[in-house]
PDB file of C-alpha atoms in Angstrom:
ATOM      1  CA  GLY C   1      -5.217  13.722   3.743  1.00  0.00           C
ATOM      2  CA  VAL C   2      -7.391  11.888   1.186  1.00  0.00           C
ATOM      3  CA  TYR C   3     -11.227  10.984   1.563  1.00  0.00           C
ATOM      4  CA  ALA C   4     -12.009   8.564  -0.971  1.00  0.00           C
ATOM      5  CA  ALA C   5     -15.868   7.589  -1.443  1.00  0.00           C
ATOM      6  CA  ASN C   6     -18.616   6.582  -3.807  1.00  0.00           C
ATOM      7  CA  LYS C   7     -16.557   4.646  -6.609  1.00  0.00           C
ATOM      8  CA  PHE C   8     -13.837   7.487  -6.119  1.00  0.00           C
ATOM      9  CA  THR C   9     -10.250   6.117  -7.151  1.00  0.00           C
ATOM     10  CA  CYS C  10      -7.009   7.671  -6.316  1.00  0.00           C
ATOM     11  CA  ASP C  11      -4.110   6.840  -8.535  1.00  0.00           C
ATOM     12  CA  ASN C  12      -0.323   7.648  -8.210  1.00  0.00           C
ATOM     13  CA  CYS C  13      -0.587  10.163  -5.173  1.00  0.00           C
ATOM     14  CA  THR C  14       1.788  11.033  -2.602  1.00  0.00           C
ATOM     15  CA  ILE C  15       0.094  11.459   0.864  1.00  0.00           C
ATOM     16  CA  VAL C  16       2.295  12.393   3.321  1.00  0.00           C
ATOM     17  CA  GLY C  17       2.582  14.507   6.628  1.00  0.00           C
ATOM     18  CA  ASN C  18      -1.530  14.675   7.483  1.00  0.00           C
ATOM     19  CA  THR C  19      -2.967  14.460  10.778  1.00  0.00           C
ATOM     20  CA  SER C  20      -6.576  13.893  11.757  1.00  0.00           C
ATOM     21  CA  ASN C  21      -8.658  13.167  14.735  1.00  0.00           C
ATOM     22  CA  GLY C  22     -10.275  10.014  13.455  1.00  0.00           C
ATOM     23  CA  ARG C  23     -10.774   7.619  10.682  1.00  0.00           C
ATOM     24  CA  GLY C  24      -7.396   7.745   9.192  1.00  0.00           C
ATOM     25  CA  GLY C  25      -4.499   9.884   9.194  1.00  0.00           C
ATOM     26  CA  GLY C  26      -3.307   9.453   5.737  1.00  0.00           C
ATOM     27  CA  ALA C  27      -6.633   8.407   3.846  1.00  0.00           C
ATOM     28  CA  TYR C  28     -10.270   7.542   4.924  1.00  0.00           C
ATOM     29  CA  VAL C  29     -11.834   4.876   2.156  1.00  0.00           C
ATOM     30  CA  THR C  30     -14.916   3.749   1.879  1.00  0.00           C
ATOM     31  CA  GLY C  31     -18.035   3.472  -0.353  1.00  0.00           C
ATOM     32  CA  ASP C  32     -16.292   1.495  -3.039  1.00  0.00           C
ATOM     33  CA  GLY C  33     -13.155   3.893  -3.180  1.00  0.00           C
ATOM     34  CA  GLU C  34      -9.875   2.838  -4.065  1.00  0.00           C
ATOM     35  CA  LEU C  35      -6.246   3.804  -4.078  1.00  0.00           C
ATOM     36  CA  TYR C  36      -3.538   2.613  -6.586  1.00  0.00           C
ATOM     37  CA  ASN C  37       0.276   3.400  -6.921  1.00  0.00           C
ATOM     38  CA  CYS C  38       0.058   5.374  -3.926  1.00  0.00           C
ATOM     39  CA  LEU C  39       2.561   6.639  -1.056  1.00  0.00           C
ATOM     40  CA  ILE C  40       1.043   7.068   2.172  1.00  0.00           C
ATOM     41  CA  ALA C  41       3.889   7.764   4.765  1.00  0.00           C
ATOM     42  CA  ASN C  42       4.243   9.726   8.059  1.00  0.00           C
ATOM     43  CA  ASN C  43       0.734  10.923   8.724  1.00  0.00           C
ATOM     44  CA  ARG C  44      -0.771  10.348  12.023  1.00  0.00           C
ATOM     45  CA  GLN C  45      -4.543   9.833  13.628  1.00  0.00           C
ATOM     46  CA  GLN C  46      -4.391  11.545  17.066  1.00  0.00           C
ATOM     47  CA  GLY C  47      -6.858  10.900  19.742  1.00  0.00           C
ATOM     48  CA  THR C  48      -9.123   8.181  21.400  1.00  0.00           C
ATOM     49  CA  ASP C  49     -10.695   6.753  18.175  1.00  0.00           C
ATOM     50  CA  ALA C  50      -9.562   3.329  18.068  1.00  0.00           C
ATOM     51  CA  CYS C  51     -11.555   2.870  14.762  1.00  0.00           C
ATOM     52  CA  GLY C  52      -9.372   4.747  12.496  1.00  0.00           C
ATOM     53  CA  ALA C  53      -5.855   4.049  11.537  1.00  0.00           C
ATOM     54  CA  GLY C  54      -2.536   6.374  10.980  1.00  0.00           C
ATOM     55  CA  GLY C  55      -2.133   5.418   7.498  1.00  0.00           C
ATOM     56  CA  VAL C  56      -5.512   3.963   5.578  1.00  0.00           C
ATOM     57  CA  CYS C  57      -8.866   3.309   7.228  1.00  0.00           C
ATOM     58  CA  GLY C  58     -11.793   1.870   5.944  1.00  0.00           C
ATOM     59  CA  TYR C  59     -15.202   1.664   6.876  1.00  0.00           C
ATOM     60  CA  LEU C  60     -16.877  -1.023   8.900  1.00  0.00           C
ATOM     61  CA  ALA C  61     -20.453  -0.776   9.935  1.00  0.00           C
ATOM     62  CA  GLY C  62     -20.508  -3.381  12.642  1.00  0.00           C
ATOM     63  CA  SER C  63     -19.254  -6.745  11.692  1.00  0.00           C
ATOM     64  CA  VAL C  64     -17.296  -7.817   8.595  1.00  0.00           C
ATOM     65  CA  ALA C  65     -20.868  -8.183   6.546  1.00  0.00           C
ATOM     66  CA  GLY C  66     -21.184  -4.400   7.023  1.00  0.00           C
ATOM     67  CA  TYR C  67     -17.895  -3.730   5.474  1.00  0.00           C
ATOM     68  CA  SER C  68     -17.920  -0.952   2.911  1.00  0.00           C
ATOM     69  CA  TYR C  69     -15.538  -2.124   0.266  1.00  0.00           C
ATOM     70  CA  CYS C  70     -12.506  -0.229  -0.029  1.00  0.00           C
ATOM     71  CA  LYS C  71      -9.109  -1.448  -1.818  1.00  0.00           C
ATOM     72  CA  ILE C  72      -5.594  -0.229  -1.932  1.00  0.00           C
ATOM     73  CA  VAL C  73      -3.500  -1.967  -4.748  1.00  0.00           C
ATOM     74  CA  ASN C  74       0.419  -0.965  -5.131  1.00  0.00           C
ATOM     75  CA  CYS C  75       0.561   1.171  -2.260  1.00  0.00           C
ATOM     76  CA  THR C  76       3.310   1.872   0.376  1.00  0.00           C
ATOM     77  CA  VAL C  77       2.200   2.755   3.898  1.00  0.00           C
ATOM     78  CA  THR C  78       4.731   3.367   5.987  1.00  0.00           C
ATOM     79  CA  GLY C  79       5.772   5.688   9.151  1.00  0.00           C
ATOM     80  CA  ASN C  80       2.595   6.197  10.135  1.00  0.00           C
ATOM     81  CA  ASP C  81       1.088   6.580  13.705  1.00  0.00           C
ATOM     82  CA  GLY C  82      -2.325   5.713  14.796  1.00  0.00           C
ATOM     83  CA  ASP C  83      -2.071   6.696  18.323  1.00  0.00           C
ATOM     84  CA  ASN C  84      -5.088   4.958  19.808  1.00  0.00           C
ATOM     85  CA  SER C  85      -5.801   3.093  16.422  1.00  0.00           C
ATOM     86  CA  PRO C  86      -3.689   0.903  14.377  1.00  0.00           C
ATOM     87  CA  GLY C  87      -0.564   2.296  12.926  1.00  0.00           C
ATOM     88  CA  GLY C  88      -0.747   1.026   9.318  1.00  0.00           C
ATOM     89  CA  VAL C  89      -4.307   0.285   8.040  1.00  0.00           C
ATOM     90  CA  ASN C  90      -7.609  -0.979   9.342  1.00  0.00           C
ATOM     91  CA  VAL C  91     -10.691  -2.529   7.779  1.00  0.00           C
ATOM     92  CA  LEU C  92      -9.912  -2.937   4.063  1.00  0.00           C
ATOM     93  CA  ASP C  93      -8.490  -5.233   1.144  1.00  0.00           C
ATOM     94  CA  ALA C  94      -5.024  -5.014   0.372  1.00  0.00           C
ATOM     95  CA  GLN C  95      -2.971  -6.381  -2.797  1.00  0.00           C
ATOM     96  CA  ASN C  96       0.337  -5.659  -3.885  1.00  0.00           C
ATOM     97  CA  CYS C  97       1.009  -3.226  -1.152  1.00  0.00           C
ATOM     98  CA  ILE C  98       3.870  -2.431   1.174  1.00  0.00           C
ATOM     99  CA  ILE C  99       2.590  -1.852   4.728  1.00  0.00           C
ATOM    100  CA  TYR C 100       5.497  -1.986   6.973  1.00  0.00           C
ATOM    101  CA  GLY C 101       7.038   0.121   9.632  1.00  0.00           C
ATOM    102  CA  ASN C 102       4.143   1.846  11.047  1.00  0.00           C
ATOM    103  CA  ALA C 103       3.519   1.820  15.078  1.00  0.00           C
ATOM    104  CA  ASN C 104       1.254   2.584  17.753  1.00  0.00           C
ATOM    105  CA  SER C 105       0.165   1.272  21.048  1.00  0.00           C
ATOM    106  CA  ASN C 106      -2.657  -0.828  19.705  1.00  0.00           C
ATOM    107  CA  GLY C 107      -1.475  -2.943  16.827  1.00  0.00           C
ATOM    108  CA  LYS C 108      -0.042  -2.010  13.343  1.00  0.00           C
ATOM    109  CA  ASN C 109      -3.092  -3.417  11.193  1.00  0.00           C
ATOM    110  CA  ARG C 110      -6.463  -4.804  12.074  1.00  0.00           C
ATOM    111  CA  LYS C 111      -9.420  -6.126  10.064  1.00  0.00           C
ATOM    112  CA  PHE C 112      -8.154  -6.984   6.486  1.00  0.00           C
ATOM    113  CA  ARG C 113     -11.155  -8.446   4.743  1.00  0.00           C
ATOM    114  CA  SER C 114      -8.631  -9.733   2.368  1.00  0.00           C
ATOM    115  CA  VAL C 115      -4.515  -9.223   1.833  1.00  0.00           C
ATOM    116  CA  ASP C 116      -2.694 -10.493  -1.015  1.00  0.00           C
ATOM    117  CA  TYR C 117       0.752 -10.299  -2.718  1.00  0.00           C
ATOM    118  CA  CYS C 118       1.652  -7.880   0.351  1.00  0.00           C
ATOM    119  CA  CYS C 119       4.800  -7.134   2.560  1.00  0.00           C
ATOM    120  CA  LEU C 120       3.389  -6.825   5.904  1.00  0.00           C
ATOM    121  CA  ASP C 121       5.449  -6.417   9.559  1.00  0.00           C
ATOM    122  CA  GLU C 122       2.209  -7.534  11.409  1.00  0.00           C
ATOM    123  CA  CYS C 123      -0.872  -8.909  10.406  1.00  0.00           C
ATOM    124  CA  GLY C 124      -2.764 -11.427  12.909  1.00  0.00           C
ATOM    125  CA  MET C 125       0.194 -13.759  12.302  1.00  0.00           C
ATOM    126  CA  VAL C 126      -0.905 -17.411  12.410  1.00  0.00           C
ATOM    127  CA  ASP C 127       1.985 -20.073  13.419  1.00  0.00           C
ATOM    128  CA  GLY C 128       4.402 -17.305  12.371  1.00  0.00           C
ATOM    129  CA  HIS C 129       2.748 -16.660   8.617  1.00  0.00           C
ATOM    130  CA  VAL C 130       0.995 -13.956   7.551  1.00  0.00           C
ATOM    131  CA  PRO C 131      -2.576 -14.866   6.371  1.00  0.00           C
ATOM    132  CA  GLY C 132      -3.656 -14.397   2.754  1.00  0.00           C
ATOM    133  CA  GLU C 133      -1.820 -15.601  -0.472  1.00  0.00           C
ATOM    134  CA  HIS C 134       1.688 -14.687  -1.396  1.00  0.00           C
ATOM    135  CA  ASN C 135       2.505 -12.623   1.665  1.00  0.00           C
ATOM    136  CA  THR C 136       5.906 -11.912   3.480  1.00  0.00           C
ATOM    137  CA  ASP C 137       6.778 -10.379   6.822  1.00  0.00           C
ATOM    138  CA  LYS C 138      10.378  -9.693   5.544  1.00  0.00           C
ATOM    139  CA  ASP C 139      12.149  -6.256   5.589  1.00  0.00           C
ATOM    140  CA  PRO C 140      11.134  -4.839   2.164  1.00  0.00           C
ATOM    141  CA  LYS C 141      14.833  -3.113   2.293  1.00  0.00           C
ATOM    142  CA  PHE C 142      13.977   0.422   1.134  1.00  0.00           C
ATOM    143  CA  VAL C 143      16.421   2.741  -0.273  1.00  0.00           C
ATOM    144  CA  GLY C 144      16.253   5.008   2.760  1.00  0.00           C
ATOM    145  CA  LYS C 145      17.548   8.105   1.302  1.00  0.00           C
ATOM    146  CA  GLY C 146      17.391  10.346  -1.986  1.00  0.00           C
ATOM    147  CA  GLU C 147      14.272  11.479  -3.985  1.00  0.00           C
ATOM    148  CA  PHE C 148      12.676   8.159  -3.415  1.00  0.00           C
ATOM    149  CA  PRO C 149      13.546   6.935   0.421  1.00  0.00           C
ATOM    150  CA  TYR C 150      10.807   4.414   0.084  1.00  0.00           C
ATOM    151  CA  ALA C 151      11.763   2.784  -3.265  1.00  0.00           C
ATOM    152  CA  ILE C 152      13.111  -0.990  -2.567  1.00  0.00           C
ATOM    153  CA  ARG C 153      16.597  -1.936  -3.061  1.00  0.00           C
ATOM    154  CA  MET C 154      17.676  -4.785  -5.751  1.00  0.00           C
ATOM    155  CA  HIS C 155      17.538  -7.585  -3.112  1.00  0.00           C
ATOM    156  CA  SER C 156      14.028  -6.763  -1.554  1.00  0.00           C
ATOM    157  CA  PRO C 157      11.532  -9.637  -1.285  1.00  0.00           C
ATOM    158  CA  CYS C 158       9.205  -7.418  -2.858  1.00  0.00           C
ATOM    159  CA  LYS C 159      10.922  -7.221  -6.140  1.00  0.00           C
ATOM    160  CA  ASP C 160       8.931  -8.947  -9.030  1.00  0.00           C
ATOM    161  CA  THR C 161       6.952 -10.693  -6.598  1.00  0.00           C
ATOM    162  CA  ALA C 162       3.411  -8.963  -6.813  1.00  0.00           C
ATOM    163  CA  LEU C 163       0.612 -10.121  -8.598  1.00  0.00           C
ATOM    164  CA  GLU C 164       0.432  -9.199 -12.412  1.00  0.00           C
ATOM    165  CA  LEU C 165      -2.890  -7.106 -13.337  1.00  0.00           C
ATOM    166  CA  PRO C 166      -4.377  -6.578 -16.707  1.00  0.00           C
ATOM    167  CA  TRP C 167      -3.779  -2.858 -16.431  1.00  0.00           C
ATOM    168  CA  MET C 168      -0.455  -2.958 -15.657  1.00  0.00           C
ATOM    169  CA  SER C 169       0.509  -3.516 -19.476  1.00  0.00           C
ATOM    170  CA  ASP C 170      -2.224  -1.214 -20.801  1.00  0.00           C
ATOM    171  CA  ALA C 171      -0.283   2.046 -21.688  1.00  0.00           C
ATOM    172  CA  ALA C 172      -3.403   4.045 -21.897  1.00  0.00           C
ATOM    173  CA  ASP C 173      -4.305   2.951 -18.269  1.00  0.00           C
ATOM    174  CA  PRO C 174      -2.667   5.930 -15.803  1.00  0.00           C
ATOM    175  CA  ARG C 175      -2.306   2.981 -13.077  1.00  0.00           C
ATOM    176  CA  SER C 176       0.216   1.057 -15.690  1.00  0.00           C
ATOM    177  CA  THR C 177       2.826   3.720 -14.640  1.00  0.00           C
ATOM    178  CA  ALA C 178       4.313   3.424 -11.161  1.00  0.00           C
ATOM    179  CA  LEU C 179       4.373   6.575  -8.595  1.00  0.00           C
ATOM    180  CA  ASP C 180       8.328   7.026  -9.870  1.00  0.00           C
ATOM    181  CA  GLY C 181       7.161   7.401 -13.389  1.00  0.00           C
ATOM    182  CA  HIS C 182       8.263   3.878 -14.644  1.00  0.00           C
ATOM    183  CA  ALA C 183       6.473   1.122 -16.274  1.00  0.00           C
ATOM    184  CA  ARG C 184       4.682  -0.845 -13.720  1.00  0.00           C
ATOM    185  CA  ILE C 185       6.344  -3.851 -14.927  1.00  0.00           C
ATOM    186  CA  LEU C 186      10.346  -3.562 -15.634  1.00  0.00           C
ATOM    187  CA  GLY C 187      11.536  -6.784 -14.486  1.00  0.00           C
ATOM    188  CA  LYS C 188      10.251 -10.400 -14.361  1.00  0.00           C
ATOM    189  CA  GLY C 189       6.976  -9.159 -12.776  1.00  0.00           C
ATOM    190  CA  PRO C 190       5.676  -6.369 -11.001  1.00  0.00           C
ATOM    191  CA  ASP C 191       7.096  -5.205  -7.738  1.00  0.00           C
ATOM    192  CA  MET C 192       4.993  -4.744  -4.546  1.00  0.00           C
ATOM    193  CA  GLY C 193       4.519  -0.820  -3.480  1.00  0.00           C
ATOM    194  CA  CYS C 194       4.066   2.174  -5.431  1.00  0.00           C
ATOM    195  CA  TYR C 195       7.285   2.270  -6.715  1.00  0.00           C
ATOM    196  CA  GLU C 196       9.067  -0.094  -9.635  1.00  0.00           C
ATOM    197  CA  HIS C 197      12.593  -1.218  -9.050  1.00  0.00           C
ATOM    198  CA  LEU C 198      14.939   0.385 -11.866  1.00  0.00           C
ATOM    199  CA  PRO C 199      17.285  -2.345 -13.009  1.00  0.00           C
ATOM    200  CA  LEU C 200      20.976  -1.609 -13.154  1.00  0.00           C
ATOM    201  CA  GLY C 201      22.351  -0.486 -16.326  1.00  0.00           C
ATOM    202  CA  LEU C 202      21.051   2.365 -18.556  1.00  0.00           C
ATOM    203  CA  LEU C 203      17.565   3.084 -19.465  1.00  0.00           C
ATOM    204  CA  PHE C 204      16.872   4.192 -23.262  1.00  0.00           C
ATOM    205  CA  MET C 205      13.376   5.689 -24.208  1.00  0.00           C
ATOM    206  CA  VAL C 206      12.461   5.545 -27.385  1.00  0.00           C
ATOM    207  CA  ARG C 207       9.625   7.457 -28.794  1.00  0.00           C
TER     208      ARG C 207
END
């Protein structure tokens, strides 16, 4: 799907329906690569490589100290299959993401260096809690149909619960627009995942 390396930034992209034989069915991110506002869904890594991931894979050189910096922010990673590797993500930093509904026989996620303000159905649970700050393991409540099936519903635990970052209110920054074209902050705060929930009622755009 995507190979992001050498400080490459991937913004507002849809990465869907790809297959690889190793190191990330949807995306392989290394060398200071970053993904923002991306949907990574229904990708697959097939084969026996246990070091990759069905969704997004970072790079690990032997130990945690050998991590090549790689980060996903406000991304939705769902419906991916890792075969012999994790279904969701492996070896990276995650912030404001929904990483939910990925599957395989070798775990759903593995080796986060940091994971904060995320919704995850499995992340090395400790005493029933997801490690990191302000994470949840509750169902994100995807819409499940229409043009944006992975958008979240009104009562989603991911609504207004992401960390507000400086670029979100900077109209000149392409990351300030969610994948559905709406402003990154529409409610009391930004949402987790690649979409921003559109409040009920009419939306008027004044130019």
